[in-house]
Coordinates of C-alpha atoms and ligand atoms in Angstrom, one line a residue:
X1 CA -77.8 194.9 106.2
X2 CA -74.8 195.8 107.9
X3 CA -72.5 193.4 105.9
X4 CA -73.5 195.0 102.9
X5 CA -70.7 197.7 103.7
X6 CA -68.1 195.4 105.0
X7 CA -67.2 192.9 102.0
X8 CA -63.8 193.2 100.6
X9 CA -64.6 191.6 97.2
X10 CA -67.7 194.0 96.6
X11 CA -65.0 196.8 96.2
X12 CA -64.5 197.4 92.4
X13 CA -60.9 198.3 93.2
X14 CA -59.9 194.7 92.8
X15 CA -61.2 194.5 89.4
X16 CA -59.6 197.5 88.0
X17 CA -56.7 199.1 90.0
X18 CA -53.3 198.4 88.9
X19 CA -50.8 196.7 91.4
X20 CA -48.7 199.7 92.0
X21 CA -51.8 201.6 93.3
X22 CA -52.6 198.7 95.6
X23 CA -49.1 198.8 96.7
X24 CA -49.2 202.5 97.5
X25 CA -52.6 202.1 99.3
X26 CA -51.0 199.5 101.5
X27 CA -47.9 201.4 102.3
X28 CA -50.4 204.5 103.2
X29 CA -52.6 202.1 105.4
X30 CA -49.5 200.7 107.1
X31 CA -48.0 204.0 107.7
X32 CA -50.9 206.1 108.2
X33 CA -53.4 204.0 110.3
X34 CA -50.9 202.1 112.2
X35 CA -53.0 199.0 112.0
X36 CA -50.5 196.8 110.0
X37 CA -46.8 196.3 111.0
X38 CA -43.9 197.3 108.7
X39 CA -43.1 193.6 108.0
X40 CA -46.1 193.5 105.7
X41 CA -44.8 195.8 103.4
X42 CA -41.6 193.6 102.4
X43 CA -43.7 190.9 100.9
X44 CA -44.5 187.5 102.0
X45 CA -43.0 185.9 105.3
X46 CA -41.9 182.5 105.6
X47 CA -43.5 179.9 107.6
X48 CA -42.1 179.6 111.2
X49 CA -38.6 178.1 111.1
X50 CA -39.9 175.8 113.8
X51 CA -42.4 174.0 111.6
X52 CA -42.0 170.4 112.5
X53 CA -42.5 169.5 108.8
X54 CA -40.1 171.7 107.2
X55 CA -37.9 168.6 106.3
X56 CA -40.6 167.6 103.9
X57 CA -40.2 170.5 101.7
X58 CA -39.7 171.0 98.9
X59 CA -41.8 168.1 97.6
X60 CA -41.3 166.4 94.4
X61 CA -43.4 168.2 91.5
X62 CA -46.3 166.4 89.9
X63 CA -45.9 167.4 86.3
X64 CA -49.3 166.4 85.3
X65 CA -50.7 169.9 86.2
X66 CA -49.4 172.4 83.7
X67 CA -49.7 176.2 83.7
X68 CA -50.5 178.5 80.8
X69 CA -48.9 181.4 82.5
X70 CA -45.9 182.2 84.6
X71 CA -46.0 181.5 88.2
X72 CA -46.9 184.5 90.4
X73 CA -44.1 185.8 92.4
X74 CA -44.6 185.1 96.2
X75 CA -44.0 189.0 96.9
X76 CA -47.4 189.5 95.4
X77 CA -49.4 186.3 96.2
X78 CA -48.0 186.2 99.8
X79 CA -49.3 189.7 100.5
X80 CA -52.5 189.9 98.7
X81 CA -54.8 187.6 100.5
X82 CA -58.5 187.1 101.7
X83 CA -58.5 185.8 105.2
X84 CA -61.5 187.5 106.8
X85 CA -60.6 186.3 110.1
X86 CA -57.7 188.6 110.2
X87 CA -59.7 191.5 108.6
X88 CA -61.3 192.7 105.3
X89 CA -58.0 194.3 103.9
X90 CA -55.8 192.2 101.6
X91 CA -52.7 192.9 103.8
X92 CA -53.3 190.3 106.5
X93 CA -49.8 188.8 106.5
X94 CA -48.8 190.6 109.9
X95 CA -52.0 189.9 111.6
X96 CA -52.1 186.3 110.4
X97 CA -48.6 185.5 111.5
X98 CA -49.9 185.8 115.1
X99 CA -52.1 182.6 114.6
X100 CA -50.6 179.6 116.5
X101 CA -50.6 176.8 114.2
X102 CA -49.1 174.2 116.6
X103 CA -50.5 172.2 118.4
X104 CA -53.1 171.8 115.8
X105 CA -55.5 168.9 115.4
X106 CA -57.9 168.1 112.5
X107 CA -61.0 166.3 113.5
X108 CA -62.5 163.9 110.9
X109 CA -66.2 163.0 111.9
X110 CA -69.6 162.3 110.7
X111 CA -70.7 159.6 108.4
X112 CA -67.2 157.7 108.4
X113 CA -66.3 154.4 109.4
X114 CA -62.8 155.8 111.0
X115 CA -63.6 159.1 112.9
X116 CA -60.4 160.4 114.3
X117 CA -58.7 163.5 115.8
X118 CA -55.3 163.7 114.3
X119 CA -52.3 166.0 115.2
X120 CA -51.6 168.0 112.0
X121 CA -47.8 166.8 111.8
X122 CA -49.1 163.1 112.0
X123 CA -51.5 163.9 109.0
X124 CA -48.9 165.5 106.8
X125 CA -46.5 162.8 107.3
X126 CA -48.9 160.0 106.7
X127 CA -50.0 161.7 103.4
X128 CA -48.2 161.3 100.0
X129 CA -46.8 164.9 99.6
X130 CA -46.3 166.4 96.0
X131 CA -46.1 169.9 94.5
X132 CA -48.6 171.1 91.7
X133 CA -48.7 174.3 89.8
X134 CA -52.3 175.6 90.1
X135 CA -54.2 178.6 88.9
X136 CA -56.2 180.2 91.4
X137 CA -59.2 182.4 90.3
X138 CA -60.9 184.7 92.9
X139 CA -64.5 185.6 92.4
X140 CA -63.4 189.3 92.7
X141 CA -61.8 188.7 89.3
X142 CA -58.1 188.5 90.2
X143 CA -56.0 185.5 89.8
X144 CA -52.7 184.0 90.4
X145 CA -50.6 180.8 89.4
X146 CA -48.9 179.1 92.6
X147 CA -46.9 176.0 93.4
X148 CA -48.9 174.4 96.2
X149 CA -47.6 171.5 98.1
X150 CA -50.0 169.1 99.6
X151 CA -51.8 165.9 99.1
X152 CA -55.0 164.7 97.2
X153 CA -58.0 165.1 99.1
X154 CA -59.0 161.7 97.9
X155 CA -56.2 160.3 100.1
X156 CA -58.0 161.8 103.1
X157 CA -61.2 160.6 102.0
X158 CA -59.9 157.1 101.7
X159 CA -58.4 157.3 105.2
X160 CA -61.7 158.3 106.8
X161 CA -63.7 155.7 104.9
X162 CA -66.9 157.5 104.5
X163 CA -70.3 155.5 104.9
X164 CA -72.2 154.8 101.8
X165 CA -74.8 157.6 102.6
X166 CA -72.1 160.4 103.0
X167 CA -72.9 162.8 100.2
X168 CA -71.0 166.0 101.3
X169 CA -67.7 166.7 103.0
X170 CA -67.6 169.8 105.0
X171 CA -64.6 171.7 106.1
X172 CA -64.3 174.3 108.8
X173 CA -61.8 176.9 109.8
X174 CA -60.6 177.2 113.5
X175 CA -62.6 179.4 115.6
X176 CA -60.9 181.5 118.1
X177 CA -61.7 185.3 118.3
X178 CA -59.0 185.7 120.8
X179 CA -56.6 185.0 118.0
X180 CA -58.5 186.1 115.0
X181 CA -60.0 189.6 115.5
X182 CA -62.3 189.3 112.5
X183 CA -64.0 186.7 114.3
X184 CA -65.4 189.3 116.8
X185 CA -67.6 190.7 114.0
X186 CA -70.6 188.8 115.0
X187 CA -72.6 189.4 111.8
X188 CA -70.2 187.0 110.0
X189 CA -71.2 183.3 110.2
X190 CA -68.1 182.0 111.9
X191 CA -66.4 179.5 111.7
X192 CA -65.8 179.9 108.0
X193 CA -67.3 176.7 106.4
X194 CA -66.9 175.2 103.0
X195 CA -68.2 172.1 101.2
X196 CA -67.9 169.7 98.3
X197 CA -69.8 166.8 97.1
X198 CA -68.1 163.4 97.8
X199 CA -67.7 162.9 94.1
X200 CA -65.8 166.5 93.8
X201 CA -63.8 165.5 96.9
X202 CA -62.6 162.3 95.0
X203 CA -61.6 164.3 91.8
X204 CA -57.9 164.4 91.1
X205 CA -57.7 168.1 91.2
X206 CA -59.2 168.5 94.9
X207 CA -56.0 169.0 96.9
X208 CA -55.2 169.7 100.4
X209 CA -52.6 172.3 100.7
X210 CA -49.8 172.2 103.4
X211 CA -47.2 174.3 101.8
X212 CA -46.2 176.7 99.1
X213 CA -43.3 177.9 97.2
X214 CA -41.4 174.8 98.4
X215 CA -42.0 175.4 102.1
X216 CA -44.6 174.9 104.8
X217 CA -47.6 177.2 104.3
X218 CA -47.3 180.8 105.6
X219 CA -50.2 181.7 107.7
X220 CA -51.7 184.2 105.4
X221 CA -52.2 181.4 103.0
X222 CA -54.0 179.4 105.4
X223 CA -51.6 177.2 107.4
X224 CA -51.4 174.7 108.6
X225 CA -54.0 173.1 106.2
X226 CA -56.2 174.6 103.4
X227 CA -58.1 173.4 100.4
X228 CA -57.4 174.1 96.6
X229 CA -60.2 173.4 94.2
X230 CA -58.8 175.4 91.3
X231 CA -61.9 175.1 89.0
X232 CA -64.1 176.9 91.4
X233 CA -63.9 180.5 92.6
X234 CA -61.3 181.1 95.5
X235 CA -63.7 181.4 98.3
X236 CA -64.2 177.5 98.1
X237 CA -60.7 177.1 99.0
X238 CA -61.1 177.3 103.0
X239 CA -58.2 178.1 105.0
X240 CA -56.8 176.9 108.4
X241 CA -59.0 173.8 108.5
X242 CA -59.4 172.0 111.7
X243 CA -62.7 169.9 111.1
X244 CA -63.8 167.8 108.2
X245 CA -67.3 166.2 108.6
X246 CA -69.0 163.8 106.2
X247 CA -72.7 164.4 105.9
X248 CA -75.7 163.6 103.9
X249 CA -76.9 167.2 103.9
X250 CA -75.7 170.0 101.8
X251 CA -73.9 172.6 104.0
X252 CA -74.7 176.3 104.3
X253 CA -71.3 177.7 103.3
X254 CA -69.9 181.0 104.6
X255 CA -70.5 183.3 101.7
X256 CA -73.8 181.5 100.9
X257 CA -75.0 182.1 104.5
X258 CA -74.1 185.8 103.9
X259 CA -75.5 186.4 100.5
X260 CA -77.1 183.5 98.9
X261 CA -78.0 185.7 95.7
X262 CA -74.4 186.1 95.0
X263 CA -72.5 183.2 96.4
X264 CA -73.7 179.7 96.2
X265 CA -72.6 176.1 97.0
X266 CA -71.0 175.2 93.4
X267 CA -69.3 178.3 92.6
X268 CA -67.5 176.8 89.4
X269 CA -65.6 179.4 87.3
X270 CA -67.5 180.5 84.2
X271 CA -66.7 183.7 82.1
X272 CA -70.3 184.0 80.8
X273 CA -72.1 184.0 84.1
X274 CA -71.4 187.5 85.5
X275 CA -71.4 188.2 89.2
X276 CA -74.7 190.3 89.8
X277 CA -72.3 193.4 90.2
X278 CA -69.3 192.7 87.8
X279 CA -68.4 190.8 84.7
X280 CA -66.4 187.5 85.1
X281 CA -65.3 187.5 81.3
X282 CA -61.7 188.6 82.3
X283 CA -59.3 188.3 85.3
X284 CA -56.4 190.6 86.6
X285 CA -53.3 188.6 87.1
X286 CA -51.6 189.3 90.5
X287 CA -48.3 190.8 90.1
X288 CA -48.3 192.0 86.5
X289 CA -51.6 193.4 86.2
X290 CA -52.1 191.6 82.9
X291 CA -55.9 191.1 81.9
X292 CA -56.6 187.6 80.7
X293 CA -59.8 185.9 79.5
X294 CA -61.3 183.8 82.1
X295 CA -61.5 180.2 81.2
X296 CA -64.6 178.0 81.8
X297 CA -63.7 175.8 85.0
X298 CA -60.7 178.1 85.2
X299 CA -59.2 176.0 82.3
X300 CA -59.9 172.6 84.3
X301 CA -62.9 171.4 82.2
X302 CA -61.0 168.2 81.0
X303 CA -60.8 167.0 84.8
X304 CA -63.9 168.1 86.3
X305 CA -66.8 168.9 83.4
X306 CA -68.2 165.5 83.9
X307 CA -69.0 166.0 87.4
X308 CA -71.6 168.3 86.5
X309 CA -73.2 166.8 83.6
X310 CA -76.2 165.3 85.2
X311 CA -76.9 168.4 87.4
X312 CA -79.5 170.0 85.4
X313 CA -81.4 172.8 87.4
X314 CA -78.5 173.7 89.8
X315 CA -76.9 176.9 90.0
X316 CA -73.5 175.6 89.1
X317 CA -71.5 179.0 88.4
X318 CA -71.9 181.3 91.4
Ligands
MTE401 N1 -60.6 181.0 104.2 C1 -61.0 181.3 105.3 N2 -60.9 180.6 106.5 N3 -61.3 182.9 105.4 C2 -61.4 183.5 104.3 O1 -61.4 184.6 104.6 N4 -61.0 183.5 101.8 C3 -61.2 182.9 100.6 C4 -60.3 181.5 100.7 N5 -60.4 180.8 101.9 C5 -61.0 183.1 103.1 C6 -60.7 181.4 103.0 C7 -61.2 183.6 99.4 S1 -62.5 184.7 98.9 C8 -60.0 183.6 98.6 S2 -60.1 184.2 97.1 C9 -58.9 182.6 98.9 O2 -59.0 182.1 100.3 C10 -57.6 183.4 98.9 O3 -56.6 182.7 99.2 P1 -55.0 183.3 99.2 O4 -55.3 184.4 100.2 O5 -54.2 182.4 99.6 O6 -54.9 183.9 97.8

């Protein structure tokens, strides 16, 4: 299939190439091909100064979530992103900056008592914002540690009041090929879709992200609203969400729809279960290039392992 040639995280470069080589490659691409504006090279861009919720940042840090490593410098995490709506390269900062994130509404529908379409700023102001330091482990075997700001997904679930038969929560990214050139690539199953069980969504760790590094989320990170489920591979953490649907059917997610033999619904981090084409035993830390052993559930087993203990026969690790 055509997509076989197009997928960024199949490129072994992301496992082995030192950061300096990435940076050089980006510089070449920006200068040579002229695809990416010069602003990309300088590192992360701040969210628009006109962000109507800017006064809420920085939010108070919740110290329950501790890191075993240094935070990743924003100049690395903010300019090394996966955001296929804006291309398959890691340098999407310039392209994603053009996405209009206001006005923006989030539709909450399906098996809920209180369906609603809510303006993002009303949602953010309604929710209990806090900062959490989380690890993030991409299925491509790189990782970062980031100070997200946001609110527990459980608070949104409580607001929606799911019906008793709701078993899954499905989150979708906006769809607008006029703004997101990647969505003109018809072989991808747009919109980007991800899902959790309602039990997973109620776990303390499941976090809706509205900001990072003490400011509103910059576009390349998934403004104005993304998910962070740090015990799962990063592709579960869907960006730029505009619809959240409660359902009793397990959704077909974006990567699962493309290649179900490699990417599944659960996608929990496990160093012992290799991706079909590379090992997951180690990860490369963004910025430093340090290689670290991958941790089961990305180190969050104490919070989440119980969610899976009765799920025998499910492919929990890919
Ligand atoms: N969400 C959307 N809508 N589109 C994407 O391409 N990529 C995923 C996830 N969410 C992606 C997405 C992948 S593969 C990863 S690893 C993380 O976003 C990357 O998040 P980051 O760019 O903030 O590091």
